[in-house]
C-alpha cells in the first residue's frame, strides 16, 4: 500500500470518528429532551398558577377601587344634599 493511499484512509477514518462523535453528542442531547420537556412543563404550571393568582388579586383590587369610587360619589352627593343652602338674593 502506498503512503498516499494510507494517508487518505487515515483521514477518512478520522472523519468517520469525528462524525460518530457528533452523532453520539446529538444522541445524548436527544435522550435528555423528555426530561427537559417535563421540567419545562412543571415550570410552566407553576408560572401559570402564579399568573392566575396575581390576576385574581388584581381583579380584587379593581373591585375595591370601584367600590371606593362609588362610596366617594355617594358621600359627595350626600354632602351636597345636606349642605345648607344660602338664599339667593
Short mmCIF file of C-alpha atoms in Angstrom, two decimals:
data_model
loop_
_atom_site.label_atom_id
_atom_site.label_comp_id
_atom_site.label_asym_id
_atom_site.label_seq_id
_atom_site.Cartn_x
_atom_site.Cartn_y
_atom_site.Cartn_z
CA UNK A 1 0.00 0.00 0.00
CA UNK A 2 1.42 3.36 -0.90
CA UNK A 3 1.77 6.25 1.53
CA UNK A 4 -0.76 8.47 -0.25
CA UNK A 5 -3.45 5.81 -0.09
CA UNK A 6 -2.67 5.12 3.57
CA UNK A 7 -2.87 8.84 4.41
CA UNK A 8 -6.25 9.06 2.64
CA UNK A 9 -7.59 6.09 4.60
CA UNK A 10 -6.35 7.59 7.88
CA UNK A 11 -8.05 10.90 7.02
CA UNK A 12 -11.23 9.04 6.09
CA UNK A 13 -11.20 7.16 9.42
CA UNK A 14 -10.59 10.42 11.28
CA UNK A 15 -13.60 11.97 9.58
CA UNK A 16 -15.72 8.94 10.46
CA UNK A 17 -14.59 9.22 14.08
CA UNK A 18 -15.50 12.93 14.09
CA UNK A 19 -18.95 12.19 12.66
CA UNK A 20 -19.51 9.41 15.19
CA UNK A 21 -18.55 11.81 17.99
CA UNK A 22 -21.06 14.36 16.74
CA UNK A 23 -23.74 11.67 16.37
CA UNK A 24 -23.09 10.46 19.91
CA UNK A 25 -23.38 14.01 21.28
CA UNK A 26 -26.63 14.54 19.40
CA UNK A 27 -27.99 11.22 20.69
CA UNK A 28 -27.19 12.24 24.27
CA UNK A 29 -28.92 15.58 23.78
CA UNK A 30 -31.90 13.86 22.20
CA UNK A 31 -32.11 11.48 25.16
CA UNK A 32 -32.25 14.46 27.54
CA UNK A 33 -35.21 16.04 25.74
CA UNK A 34 -38.03 14.18 27.56
CA UNK A 35 -36.60 15.11 30.97
CA UNK A 36 -36.14 18.73 29.93
CA UNK A 37 -39.66 18.81 28.48
CA UNK A 38 -41.04 17.52 31.78
CA UNK A 39 -39.09 20.15 33.72
CA UNK A 40 -40.34 22.90 31.43
CA UNK A 41 -43.89 21.64 31.83
CA UNK A 42 -43.56 21.81 35.63
CA UNK A 43 -42.14 25.33 35.47
CA UNK A 44 -44.93 26.34 33.11
CA UNK A 45 -47.57 25.02 35.51
CA UNK A 46 -46.02 26.93 38.42
CA UNK A 47 -45.87 30.13 36.38
CA UNK A 48 -49.46 29.72 35.18
CA UNK A 49 -50.61 29.28 38.78
CA UNK A 50 -48.75 32.44 39.80
CA UNK A 51 -50.25 34.39 36.90
CA UNK A 52 -53.73 33.17 37.82
CA UNK A 53 -53.22 34.14 41.46
CA UNK A 54 -51.97 37.61 40.55
CA UNK A 55 -54.81 38.06 38.08
CA UNK A 56 -57.32 37.26 40.82
CA UNK A 57 -55.61 39.72 43.19
CA UNK A 58 -55.68 42.39 40.50
CA UNK A 59 -59.39 41.77 39.94
CA UNK A 60 -59.97 42.18 43.68
CA UNK A 61 -58.04 45.45 43.67
CA UNK A 62 -60.08 46.74 40.74
CA UNK A 63 -63.31 45.76 42.50
CA UNK A 64 -62.19 47.56 45.67
CA UNK A 65 -61.23 50.64 43.68
CA UNK A 66 -64.65 50.65 42.03
CA UNK A 67 -66.34 50.32 45.44
CA UNK A 68 -64.27 53.23 46.80
CA UNK A 69 -65.30 55.41 43.85
CA UNK A 70 -68.96 54.55 44.40
CA UNK A 71 -68.74 55.36 48.10
CA UNK A 72 -66.88 58.61 47.41
CA UNK A 73 -69.60 59.68 44.98
CA UNK A 74 -72.31 58.71 47.46
CA UNK A 75 -70.60 60.68 50.22
CA UNK A 76 -70.18 63.68 47.94
CA UNK A 77 -73.81 63.50 46.83
CA UNK A 78 -74.98 63.22 50.43
CA UNK A 79 -72.81 66.15 51.48
CA UNK A 80 -74.25 68.26 48.69
CA UNK A 81 -77.84 67.36 49.68
CA UNK A 82 -77.22 68.07 53.35
CA UNK A 83 -75.30 71.29 52.85
CA UNK A 84 -77.20 74.40 53.94
CA UNK A 85 -78.30 76.46 51.03
CA UNK A 86 -77.79 80.15 51.15
CA UNK A 87 -80.62 82.30 49.89
CA UNK A 88 -80.10 83.79 46.53
CA UNK A 89 -80.55 87.39 46.81
#
